[in-house]
XYZ file of C-alpha atoms in Angstrom:
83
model
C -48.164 120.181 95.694
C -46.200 118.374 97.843
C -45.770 114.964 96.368
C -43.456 114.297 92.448
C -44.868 113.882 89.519
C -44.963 110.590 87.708
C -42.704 111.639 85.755
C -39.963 113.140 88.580
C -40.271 109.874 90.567
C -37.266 107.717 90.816
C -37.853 103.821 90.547
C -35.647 101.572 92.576
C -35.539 98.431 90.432
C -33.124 99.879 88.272
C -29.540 98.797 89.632
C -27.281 99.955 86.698
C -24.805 102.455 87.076
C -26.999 105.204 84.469
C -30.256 104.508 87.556
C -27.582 105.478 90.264
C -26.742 108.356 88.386
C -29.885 109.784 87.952
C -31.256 108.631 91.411
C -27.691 110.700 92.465
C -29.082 113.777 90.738
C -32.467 113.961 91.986
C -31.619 113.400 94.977
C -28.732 116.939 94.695
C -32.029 118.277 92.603
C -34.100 118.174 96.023
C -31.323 119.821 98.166
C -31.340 122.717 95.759
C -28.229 121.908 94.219
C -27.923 124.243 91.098
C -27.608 122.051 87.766
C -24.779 122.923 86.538
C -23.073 121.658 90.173
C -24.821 118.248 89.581
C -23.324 118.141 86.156
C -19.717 118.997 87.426
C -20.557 116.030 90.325
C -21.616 113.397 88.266
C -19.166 113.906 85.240
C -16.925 113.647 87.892
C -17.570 110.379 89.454
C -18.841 109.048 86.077
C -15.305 109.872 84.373
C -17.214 111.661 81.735
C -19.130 109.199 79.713
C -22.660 109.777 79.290
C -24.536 107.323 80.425
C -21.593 105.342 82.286
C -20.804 105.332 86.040
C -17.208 103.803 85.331
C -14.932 102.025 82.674
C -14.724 98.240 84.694
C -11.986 97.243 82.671
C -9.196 96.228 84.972
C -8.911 95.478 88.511
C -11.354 97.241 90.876
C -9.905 99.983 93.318
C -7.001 100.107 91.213
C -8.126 103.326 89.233
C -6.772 106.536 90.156
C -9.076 108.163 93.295
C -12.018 111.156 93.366
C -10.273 114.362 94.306
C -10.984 115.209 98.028
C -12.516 118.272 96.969
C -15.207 116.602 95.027
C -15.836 114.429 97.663
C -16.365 116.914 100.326
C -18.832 118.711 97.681
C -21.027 115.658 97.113
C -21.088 114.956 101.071
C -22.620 118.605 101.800
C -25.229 118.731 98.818
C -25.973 114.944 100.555
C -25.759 116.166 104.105
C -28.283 119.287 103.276
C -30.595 116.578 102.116
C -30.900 115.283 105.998
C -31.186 118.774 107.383
């Protein structure tokens, strides 16, 4: 009972923004981050398009920044992870 299912394993060949997103969310799933705090993260970074990490039109680092607040959130759920 210690081990994921097949099905709740993440595979690391997938390098596209969606894969980071979900490997992002397991990973807040296994620090007991409630769901609906994921969601708020991740539509967050992801600008809120399903299925989209960002818009790469235009020049990179020139879009506007991830509030501090967010930020701070992510780095907790991420830092109970290591506890």
């Amino acid at each position: 009972a210690d081990s994921l299912l097949s099905a709740d394993a993440v595979i690391d060949g997938d390098e596209t923004p969606a894969a980071a997103l979900r490997k992002l969310d397991a990973l807040l799933a296994k620090s007991n981050t409630p769901r609906s705090e994921r969601r708020k993260l991740i539509k967050a970074l992801s600008g809120g398009m399903s299925g989209a990490a960002t818009n790469h039109d235009g020049t990179p680092g020139a879009a506007e920044e991830i509030k501090p607040e967010i930020i701070n959130s992510l780095e907790n759920a991420l830092a109970a992870l290591v506890k």
